[in-house]
Tab-separated table of C-alpha atoms in Angstrom:
chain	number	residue	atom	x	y	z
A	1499	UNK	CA	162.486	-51.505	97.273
A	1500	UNK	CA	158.782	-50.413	96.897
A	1501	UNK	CA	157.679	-48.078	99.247
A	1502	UNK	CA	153.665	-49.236	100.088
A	1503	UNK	CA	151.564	-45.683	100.959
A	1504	UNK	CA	148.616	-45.982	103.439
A	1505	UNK	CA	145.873	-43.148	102.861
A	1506	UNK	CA	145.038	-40.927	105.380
A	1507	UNK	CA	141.137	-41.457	106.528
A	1508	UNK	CA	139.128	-38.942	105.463
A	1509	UNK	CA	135.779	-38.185	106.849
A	1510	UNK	CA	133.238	-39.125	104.736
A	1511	UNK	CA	131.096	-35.861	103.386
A	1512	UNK	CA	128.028	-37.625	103.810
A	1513	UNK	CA	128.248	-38.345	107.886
A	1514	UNK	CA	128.692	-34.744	108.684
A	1515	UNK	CA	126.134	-32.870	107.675
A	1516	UNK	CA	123.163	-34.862	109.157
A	1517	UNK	CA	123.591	-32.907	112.851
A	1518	UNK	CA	123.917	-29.742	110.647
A	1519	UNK	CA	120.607	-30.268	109.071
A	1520	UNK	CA	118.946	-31.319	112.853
A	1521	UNK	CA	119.907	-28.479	114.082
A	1522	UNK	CA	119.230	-25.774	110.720
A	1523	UNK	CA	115.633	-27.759	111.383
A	1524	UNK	CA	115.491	-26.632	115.121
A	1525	UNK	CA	116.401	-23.055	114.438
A	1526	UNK	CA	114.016	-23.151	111.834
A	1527	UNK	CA	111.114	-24.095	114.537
A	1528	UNK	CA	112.015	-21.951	116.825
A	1529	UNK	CA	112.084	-19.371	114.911
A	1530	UNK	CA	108.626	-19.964	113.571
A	1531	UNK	CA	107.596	-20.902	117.224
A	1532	UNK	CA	108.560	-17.282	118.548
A	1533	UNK	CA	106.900	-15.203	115.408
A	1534	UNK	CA	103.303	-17.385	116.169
A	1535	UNK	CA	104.095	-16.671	120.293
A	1536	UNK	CA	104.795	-12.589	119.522
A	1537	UNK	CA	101.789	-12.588	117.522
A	1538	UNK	CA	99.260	-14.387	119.670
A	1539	UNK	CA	100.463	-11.357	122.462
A	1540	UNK	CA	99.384	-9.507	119.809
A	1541	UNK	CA	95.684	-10.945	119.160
A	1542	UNK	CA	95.382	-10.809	123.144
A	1543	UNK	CA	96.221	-7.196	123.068
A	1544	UNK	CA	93.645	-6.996	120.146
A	1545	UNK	CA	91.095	-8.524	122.068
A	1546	UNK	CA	90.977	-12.137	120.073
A	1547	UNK	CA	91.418	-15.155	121.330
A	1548	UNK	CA	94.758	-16.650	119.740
A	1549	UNK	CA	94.132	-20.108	119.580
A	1550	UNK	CA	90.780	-19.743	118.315
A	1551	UNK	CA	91.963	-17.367	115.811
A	1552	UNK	CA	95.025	-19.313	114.530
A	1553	UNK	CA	93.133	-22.453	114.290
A	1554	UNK	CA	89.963	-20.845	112.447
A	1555	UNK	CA	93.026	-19.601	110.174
A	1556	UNK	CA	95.209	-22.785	109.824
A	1557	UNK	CA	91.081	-24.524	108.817
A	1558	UNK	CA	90.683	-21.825	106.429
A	1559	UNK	CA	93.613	-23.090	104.716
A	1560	UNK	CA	92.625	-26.576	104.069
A	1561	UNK	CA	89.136	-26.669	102.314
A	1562	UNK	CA	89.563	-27.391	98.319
A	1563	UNK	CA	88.724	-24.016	97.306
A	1564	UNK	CA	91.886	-22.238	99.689
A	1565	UNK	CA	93.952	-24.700	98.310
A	1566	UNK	CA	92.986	-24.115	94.703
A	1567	UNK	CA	93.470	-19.964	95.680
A	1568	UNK	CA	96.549	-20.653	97.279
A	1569	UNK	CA	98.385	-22.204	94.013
A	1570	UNK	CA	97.132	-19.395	92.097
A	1571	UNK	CA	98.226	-16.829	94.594
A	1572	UNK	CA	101.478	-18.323	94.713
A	1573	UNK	CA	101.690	-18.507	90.779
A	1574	UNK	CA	102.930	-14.973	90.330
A	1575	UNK	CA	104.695	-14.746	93.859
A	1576	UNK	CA	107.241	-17.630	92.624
A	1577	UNK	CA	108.096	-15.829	89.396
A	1578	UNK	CA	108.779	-12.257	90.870
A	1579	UNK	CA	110.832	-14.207	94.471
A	1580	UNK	CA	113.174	-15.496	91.045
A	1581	UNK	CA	113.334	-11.952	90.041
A	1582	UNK	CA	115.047	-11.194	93.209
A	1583	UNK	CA	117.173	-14.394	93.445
A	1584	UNK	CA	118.915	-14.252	90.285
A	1585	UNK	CA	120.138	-10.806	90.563
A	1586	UNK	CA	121.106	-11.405	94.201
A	1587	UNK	CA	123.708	-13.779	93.242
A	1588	UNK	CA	125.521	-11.094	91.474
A	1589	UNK	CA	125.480	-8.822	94.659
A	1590	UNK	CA	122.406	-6.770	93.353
A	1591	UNK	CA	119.305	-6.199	95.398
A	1592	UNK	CA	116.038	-5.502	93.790
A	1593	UNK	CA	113.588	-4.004	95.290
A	1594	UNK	CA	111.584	-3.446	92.430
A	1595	UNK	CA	109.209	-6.787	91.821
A	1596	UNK	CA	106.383	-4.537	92.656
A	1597	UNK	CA	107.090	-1.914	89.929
A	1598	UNK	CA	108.246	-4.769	87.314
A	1599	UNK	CA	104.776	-6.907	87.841
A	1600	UNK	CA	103.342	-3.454	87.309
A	1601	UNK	CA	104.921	-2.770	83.675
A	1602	UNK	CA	104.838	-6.455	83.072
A	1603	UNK	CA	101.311	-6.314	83.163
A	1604	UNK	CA	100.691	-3.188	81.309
A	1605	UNK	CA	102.716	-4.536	78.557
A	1606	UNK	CA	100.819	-7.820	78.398
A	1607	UNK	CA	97.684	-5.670	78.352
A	1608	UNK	CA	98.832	-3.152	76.029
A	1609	UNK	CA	99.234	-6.217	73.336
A	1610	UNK	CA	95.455	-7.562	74.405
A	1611	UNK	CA	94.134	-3.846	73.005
A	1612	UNK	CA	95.893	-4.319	70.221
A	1613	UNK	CA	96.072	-8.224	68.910
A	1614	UNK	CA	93.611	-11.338	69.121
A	1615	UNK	CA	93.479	-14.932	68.070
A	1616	UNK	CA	95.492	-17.558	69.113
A	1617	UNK	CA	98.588	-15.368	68.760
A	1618	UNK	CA	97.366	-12.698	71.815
A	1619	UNK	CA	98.437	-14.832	74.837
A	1620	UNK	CA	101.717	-15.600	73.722
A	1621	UNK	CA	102.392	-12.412	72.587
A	1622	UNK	CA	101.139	-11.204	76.154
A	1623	UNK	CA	103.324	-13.316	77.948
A	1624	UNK	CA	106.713	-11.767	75.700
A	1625	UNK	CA	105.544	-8.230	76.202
A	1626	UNK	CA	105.380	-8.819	79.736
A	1627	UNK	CA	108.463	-9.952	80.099
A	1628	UNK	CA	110.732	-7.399	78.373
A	1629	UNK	CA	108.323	-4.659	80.030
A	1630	UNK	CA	109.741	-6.219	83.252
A	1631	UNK	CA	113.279	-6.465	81.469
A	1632	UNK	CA	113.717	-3.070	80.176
A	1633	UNK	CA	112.119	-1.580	83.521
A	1634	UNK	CA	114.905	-3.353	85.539
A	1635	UNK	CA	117.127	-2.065	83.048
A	1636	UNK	CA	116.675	1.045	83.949
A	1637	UNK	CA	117.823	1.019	87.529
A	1638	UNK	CA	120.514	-1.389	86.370
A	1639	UNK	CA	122.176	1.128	83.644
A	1640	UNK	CA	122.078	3.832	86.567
A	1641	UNK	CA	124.367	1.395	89.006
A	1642	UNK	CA	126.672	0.428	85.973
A	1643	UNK	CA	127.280	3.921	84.388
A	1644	UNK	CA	127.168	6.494	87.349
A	1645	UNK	CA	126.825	4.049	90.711
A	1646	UNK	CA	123.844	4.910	91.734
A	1647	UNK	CA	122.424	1.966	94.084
A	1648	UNK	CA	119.863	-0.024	92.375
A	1649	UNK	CA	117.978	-0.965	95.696
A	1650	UNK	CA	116.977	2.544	95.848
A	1651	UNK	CA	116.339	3.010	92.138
A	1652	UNK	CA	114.478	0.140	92.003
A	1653	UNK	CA	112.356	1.392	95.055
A	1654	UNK	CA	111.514	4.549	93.256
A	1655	UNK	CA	110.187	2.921	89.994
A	1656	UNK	CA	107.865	0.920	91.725
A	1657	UNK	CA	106.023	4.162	92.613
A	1658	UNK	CA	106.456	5.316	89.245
A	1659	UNK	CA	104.937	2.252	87.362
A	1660	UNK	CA	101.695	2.459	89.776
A	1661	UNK	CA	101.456	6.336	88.094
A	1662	UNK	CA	101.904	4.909	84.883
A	1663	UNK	CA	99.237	2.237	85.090
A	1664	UNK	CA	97.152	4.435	86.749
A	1665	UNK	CA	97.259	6.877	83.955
A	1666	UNK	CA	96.004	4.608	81.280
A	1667	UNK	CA	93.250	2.903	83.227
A	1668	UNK	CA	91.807	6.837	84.029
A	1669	UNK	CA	92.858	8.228	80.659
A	1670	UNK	CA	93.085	6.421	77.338
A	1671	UNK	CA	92.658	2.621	78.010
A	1672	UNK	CA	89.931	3.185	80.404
A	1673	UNK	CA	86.797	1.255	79.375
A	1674	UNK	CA	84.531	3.285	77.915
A	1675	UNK	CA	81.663	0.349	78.029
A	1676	UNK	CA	82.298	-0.512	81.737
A	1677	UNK	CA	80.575	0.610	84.913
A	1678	UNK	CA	82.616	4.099	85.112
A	1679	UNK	CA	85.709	2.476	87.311
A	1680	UNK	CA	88.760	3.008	86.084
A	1681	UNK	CA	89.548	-0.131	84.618
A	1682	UNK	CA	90.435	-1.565	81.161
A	1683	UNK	CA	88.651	-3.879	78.681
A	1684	UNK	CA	88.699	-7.463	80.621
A	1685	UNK	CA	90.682	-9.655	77.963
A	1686	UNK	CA	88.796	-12.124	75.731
A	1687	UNK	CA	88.797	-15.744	76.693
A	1688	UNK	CA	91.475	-16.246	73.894
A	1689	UNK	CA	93.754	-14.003	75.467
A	1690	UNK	CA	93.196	-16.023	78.951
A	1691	UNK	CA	95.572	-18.696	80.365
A	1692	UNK	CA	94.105	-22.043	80.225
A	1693	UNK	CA	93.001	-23.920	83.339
A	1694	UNK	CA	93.844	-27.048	85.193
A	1695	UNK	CA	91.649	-29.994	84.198
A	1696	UNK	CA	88.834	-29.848	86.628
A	1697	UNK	CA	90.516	-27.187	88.838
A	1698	UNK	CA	90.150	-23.115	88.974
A	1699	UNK	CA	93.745	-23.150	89.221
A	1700	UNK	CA	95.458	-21.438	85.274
A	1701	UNK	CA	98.301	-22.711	83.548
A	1702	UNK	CA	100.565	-20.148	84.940
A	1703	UNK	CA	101.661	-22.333	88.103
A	1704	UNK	CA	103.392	-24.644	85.424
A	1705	UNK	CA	105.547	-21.389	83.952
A	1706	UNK	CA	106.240	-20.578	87.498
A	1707	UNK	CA	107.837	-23.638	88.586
A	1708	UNK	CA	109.827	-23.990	85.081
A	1709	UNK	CA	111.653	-20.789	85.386
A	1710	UNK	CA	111.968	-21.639	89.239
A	1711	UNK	CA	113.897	-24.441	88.380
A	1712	UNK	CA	115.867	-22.880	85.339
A	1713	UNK	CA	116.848	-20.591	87.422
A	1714	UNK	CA	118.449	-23.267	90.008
A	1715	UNK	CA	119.594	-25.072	86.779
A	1716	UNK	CA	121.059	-21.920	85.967
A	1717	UNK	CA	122.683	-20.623	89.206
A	1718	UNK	CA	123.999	-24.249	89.988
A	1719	UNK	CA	125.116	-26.052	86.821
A	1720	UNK	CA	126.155	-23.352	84.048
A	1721	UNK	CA	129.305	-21.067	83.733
A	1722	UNK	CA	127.334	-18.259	83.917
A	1723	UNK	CA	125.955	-18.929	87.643
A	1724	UNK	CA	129.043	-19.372	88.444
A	1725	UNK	CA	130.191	-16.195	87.022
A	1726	UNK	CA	127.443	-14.403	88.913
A	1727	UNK	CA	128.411	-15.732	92.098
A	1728	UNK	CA	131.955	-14.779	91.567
A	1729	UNK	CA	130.626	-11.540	90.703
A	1730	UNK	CA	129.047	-10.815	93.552
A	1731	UNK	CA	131.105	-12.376	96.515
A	1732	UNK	CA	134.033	-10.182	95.277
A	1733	UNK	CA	133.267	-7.756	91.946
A	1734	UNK	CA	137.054	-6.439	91.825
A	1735	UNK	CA	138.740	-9.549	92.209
A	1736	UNK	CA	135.901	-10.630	89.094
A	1737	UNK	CA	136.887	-7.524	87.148
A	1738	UNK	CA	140.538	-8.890	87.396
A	1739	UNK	CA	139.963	-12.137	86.512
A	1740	UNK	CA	139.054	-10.928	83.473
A	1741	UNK	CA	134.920	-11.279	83.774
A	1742	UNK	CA	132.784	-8.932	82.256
A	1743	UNK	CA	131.201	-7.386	85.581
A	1744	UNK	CA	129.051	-4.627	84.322
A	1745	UNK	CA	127.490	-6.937	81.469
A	1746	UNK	CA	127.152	-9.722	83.917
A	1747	UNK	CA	125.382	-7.052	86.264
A	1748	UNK	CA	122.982	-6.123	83.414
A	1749	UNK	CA	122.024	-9.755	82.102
A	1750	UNK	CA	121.493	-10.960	85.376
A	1751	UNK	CA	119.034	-7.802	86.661
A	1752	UNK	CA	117.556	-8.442	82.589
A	1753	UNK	CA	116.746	-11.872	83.542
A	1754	UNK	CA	115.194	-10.822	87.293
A	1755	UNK	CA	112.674	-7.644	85.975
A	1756	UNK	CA	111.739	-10.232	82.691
A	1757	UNK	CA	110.634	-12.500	85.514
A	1758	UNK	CA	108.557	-10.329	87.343
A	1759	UNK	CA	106.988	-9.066	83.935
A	1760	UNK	CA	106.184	-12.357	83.452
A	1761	UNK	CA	104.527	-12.740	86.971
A	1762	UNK	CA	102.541	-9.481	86.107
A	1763	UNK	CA	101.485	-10.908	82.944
A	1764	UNK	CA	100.331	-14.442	84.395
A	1765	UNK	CA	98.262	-12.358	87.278
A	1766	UNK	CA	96.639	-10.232	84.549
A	1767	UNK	CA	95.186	-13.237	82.204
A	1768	UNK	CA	95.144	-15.551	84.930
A	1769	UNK	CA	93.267	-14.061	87.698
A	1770	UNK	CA	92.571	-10.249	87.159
A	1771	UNK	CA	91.529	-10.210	83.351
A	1772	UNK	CA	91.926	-6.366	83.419
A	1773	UNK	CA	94.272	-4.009	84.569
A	1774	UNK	CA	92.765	-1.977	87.725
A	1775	UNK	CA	93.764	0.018	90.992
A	1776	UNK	CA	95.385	-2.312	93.405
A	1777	UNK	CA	95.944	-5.229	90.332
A	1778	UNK	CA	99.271	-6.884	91.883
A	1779	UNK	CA	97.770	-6.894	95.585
A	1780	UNK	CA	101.826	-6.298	96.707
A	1781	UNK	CA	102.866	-9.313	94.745
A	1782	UNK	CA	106.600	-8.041	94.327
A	1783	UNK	CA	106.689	-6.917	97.960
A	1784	UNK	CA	105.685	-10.363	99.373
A	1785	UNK	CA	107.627	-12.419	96.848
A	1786	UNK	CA	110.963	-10.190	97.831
A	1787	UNK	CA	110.268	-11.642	101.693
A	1788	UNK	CA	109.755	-14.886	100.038
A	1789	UNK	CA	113.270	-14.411	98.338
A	1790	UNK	CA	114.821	-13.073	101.654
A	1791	UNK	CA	113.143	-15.800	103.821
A	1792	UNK	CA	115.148	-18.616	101.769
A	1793	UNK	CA	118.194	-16.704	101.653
A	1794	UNK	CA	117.906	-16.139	98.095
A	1795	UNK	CA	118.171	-20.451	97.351
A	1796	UNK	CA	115.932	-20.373	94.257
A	1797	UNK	CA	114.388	-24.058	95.412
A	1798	UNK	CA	113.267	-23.037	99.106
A	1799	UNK	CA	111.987	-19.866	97.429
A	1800	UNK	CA	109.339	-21.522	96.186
A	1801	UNK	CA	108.409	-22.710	99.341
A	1802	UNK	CA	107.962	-19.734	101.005
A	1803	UNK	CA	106.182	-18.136	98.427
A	1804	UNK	CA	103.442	-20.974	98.622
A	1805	UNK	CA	104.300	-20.493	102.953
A	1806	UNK	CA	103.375	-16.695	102.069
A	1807	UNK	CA	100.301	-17.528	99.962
A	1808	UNK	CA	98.910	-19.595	102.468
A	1809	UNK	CA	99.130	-16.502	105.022
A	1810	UNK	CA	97.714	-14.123	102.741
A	1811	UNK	CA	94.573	-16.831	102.046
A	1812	UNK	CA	94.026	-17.621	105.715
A	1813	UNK	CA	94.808	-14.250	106.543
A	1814	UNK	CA	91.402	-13.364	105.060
A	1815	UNK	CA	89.838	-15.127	108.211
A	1816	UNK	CA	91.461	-13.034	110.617
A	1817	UNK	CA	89.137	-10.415	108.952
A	1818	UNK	CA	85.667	-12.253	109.086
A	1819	UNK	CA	85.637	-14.436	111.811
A	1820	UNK	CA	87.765	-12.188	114.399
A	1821	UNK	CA	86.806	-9.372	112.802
A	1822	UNK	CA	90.826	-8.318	113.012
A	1823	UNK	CA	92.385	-5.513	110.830
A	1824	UNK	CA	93.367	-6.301	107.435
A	1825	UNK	CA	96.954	-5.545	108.171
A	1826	UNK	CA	97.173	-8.107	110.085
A	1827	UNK	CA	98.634	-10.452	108.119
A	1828	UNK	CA	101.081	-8.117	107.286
A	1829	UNK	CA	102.301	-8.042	110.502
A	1830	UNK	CA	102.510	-11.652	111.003
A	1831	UNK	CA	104.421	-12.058	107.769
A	1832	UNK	CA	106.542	-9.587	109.120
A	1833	UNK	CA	107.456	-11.285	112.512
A	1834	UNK	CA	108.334	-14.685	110.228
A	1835	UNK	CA	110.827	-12.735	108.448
A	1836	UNK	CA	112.332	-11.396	111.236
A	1837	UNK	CA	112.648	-14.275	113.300
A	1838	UNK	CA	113.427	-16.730	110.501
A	1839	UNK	CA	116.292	-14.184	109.617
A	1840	UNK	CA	117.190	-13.223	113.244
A	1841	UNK	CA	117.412	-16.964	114.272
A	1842	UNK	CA	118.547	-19.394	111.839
A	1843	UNK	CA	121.319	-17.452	110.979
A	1844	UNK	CA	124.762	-19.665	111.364
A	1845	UNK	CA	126.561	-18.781	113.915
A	1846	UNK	CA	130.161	-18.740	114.419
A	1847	UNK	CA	132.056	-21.707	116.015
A	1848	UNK	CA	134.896	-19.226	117.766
């Protein structure tokens, strides 16, 4: 006699989540809600009216020229939040965008002195890159071979790749025909990226949002993201699986500072033209919130480095028309990340 089986129901996967994402959507507001309330106590205490001065701020945004700043602002900023995704999914944390745009930039420039023609902007864009690589290799062979903590090597270098640019822009690749600043040749148009038809906004936003979405490709879809996220939810139980952990450590903080390089190299011929004091205008700092604000996800990354652009662009009227400090912005950034972190966090059910 045949025995007839009835399946046990079985919730359907795509009923559940719907309250999930309601509610990830309401901590999300509220979280943004409280950083804009903290920091309108904060323009009282300043002496500025806050809804005046966050409207004047949210207007500044929208004209066609913000817009066109804000994509190229955010250019850069998507590349070097990737630089701190990737290696994140192998447990690493680095700290180090800033320092990485730095020598990605001096590279790129280093190969303007040196080569032009048609040939100078690609070969900009690869010297950027493994300047970025090999810097991030640096703090990454220190964590493989003697443990030291590559959040606080990575700190360090960025300090040390200001020195370094600062060096050559006083000493030998300071611009002997310029006005006496310390500054170096500005690049050829050649050796500049293209721009948008019709637009101010370069080329660079299109290599941005390639490697963002290699990277998801990458992190989501390959044996090797996998391998990284193995990596770093548990490295000993990966080192007895058999996986390579100290190589897989390596490529993946590789990949990260060649991403930032890349970032420093795209700011250089797409905005700056020259290397100069203050070039990255804290480009690895803000992309690392960016990075930190999605949770390292490479996809909403993007979004809050554009978020994070469009502060730093309005954030320019807190200056002129409420005559505010420039740190300002700063600070506001600052409350987002804390809230956004603080309160959208899951919480557990028991």
């Amino acid at each position: 006699m045949t025995t007839q089986l009835t399946p046990t129901p079985v919730a359907s996967p795509l009923v559940s989540p719907k309250p999930g994402y309601l509610a990830a959507a309401g901590r999300w507001t509220g979280a943004l809600a409280g950083a804009i309330a903290i920091f309108s106590v904060l323009l009282i205490a300043k002496g500025a009216n806050p809804v005046t001065t966050l409207v004047d701020m949210v207007v500044s945004m929208t004209s066609g020229f913000s817009i066109e700043q804000i994509v190229m602002k955010a250019a850069p900023l998507v590349l070097a939040a990737m630089a701190v995704v990737l290696p994140a999914r192998a447990g690493l944390a680095n700290v180090g965008g800033e320092g990485q745009v730095i020598i990605g930039a001096v590279a790129g420039a280093g190969v303007g002195l040196v080569v032009s023609g048609p040939a100078a902007l690609p070969l900009m864009l690869v010297a950027g890159a493994l300047g970025g690589a090999l810097w991030a290799g640096l703090a990454v062979m220190l964590r493989v071979t003697v443990g030291v903590n590559e959040a606080v090597t990575t700190l360090l270098l960025n300090y040390v790749a200001l020195d370094v640019m600062l060096y050559l822009i006083y000493e030998p690749w300071k611009d002997a025909q310029g006005s006496g600043q310390p500054a170096t040749p500005p690049l050829s148009i050649e050796q500049r990226l293209p721009l948008l038809s019709g637009t101010a906004v370069h080329a660079g936003i299109i290599l941005a949002l390639l490697a963002a979405v290699a990277v998801w490709f990458t992190l989501r879809h390959t044996a090797f993201g996998f391998r990284l996220a193995v990596t770093g939810g548990n490295p000993e139980a990966a080192r007895r699986a058999g996986l390579r952990v100290g190589r897989l450590l390596l490529t993946a903080m590789l990949l990260g500072g060649a991403l930032a390089g890349l970032a420093g190299v795209i700011h250089l011929a797409g905005v700056e033209f020259k290397l100069r004091p203050g070039l990255t205008t804290n480009i690895g700092y803000i992309a690392f919130l960016a990075a930190w604000l999605a949770r390292h996800n490479p996809l909403p990354a993007v979004a809050a480095a554009f978020m994070l652009a469009a502060i730093t662009v309005g954030g320019d009227s807190l200056q002129l028309d409420s005559g505010l400090p420039a740190a300002t912005v700063n600070v506001l950034m600052a409350l987002i990340l804390l809230a956004v972190l603080g309160w959208t966090a899951k919480r557990s059910s028991s």
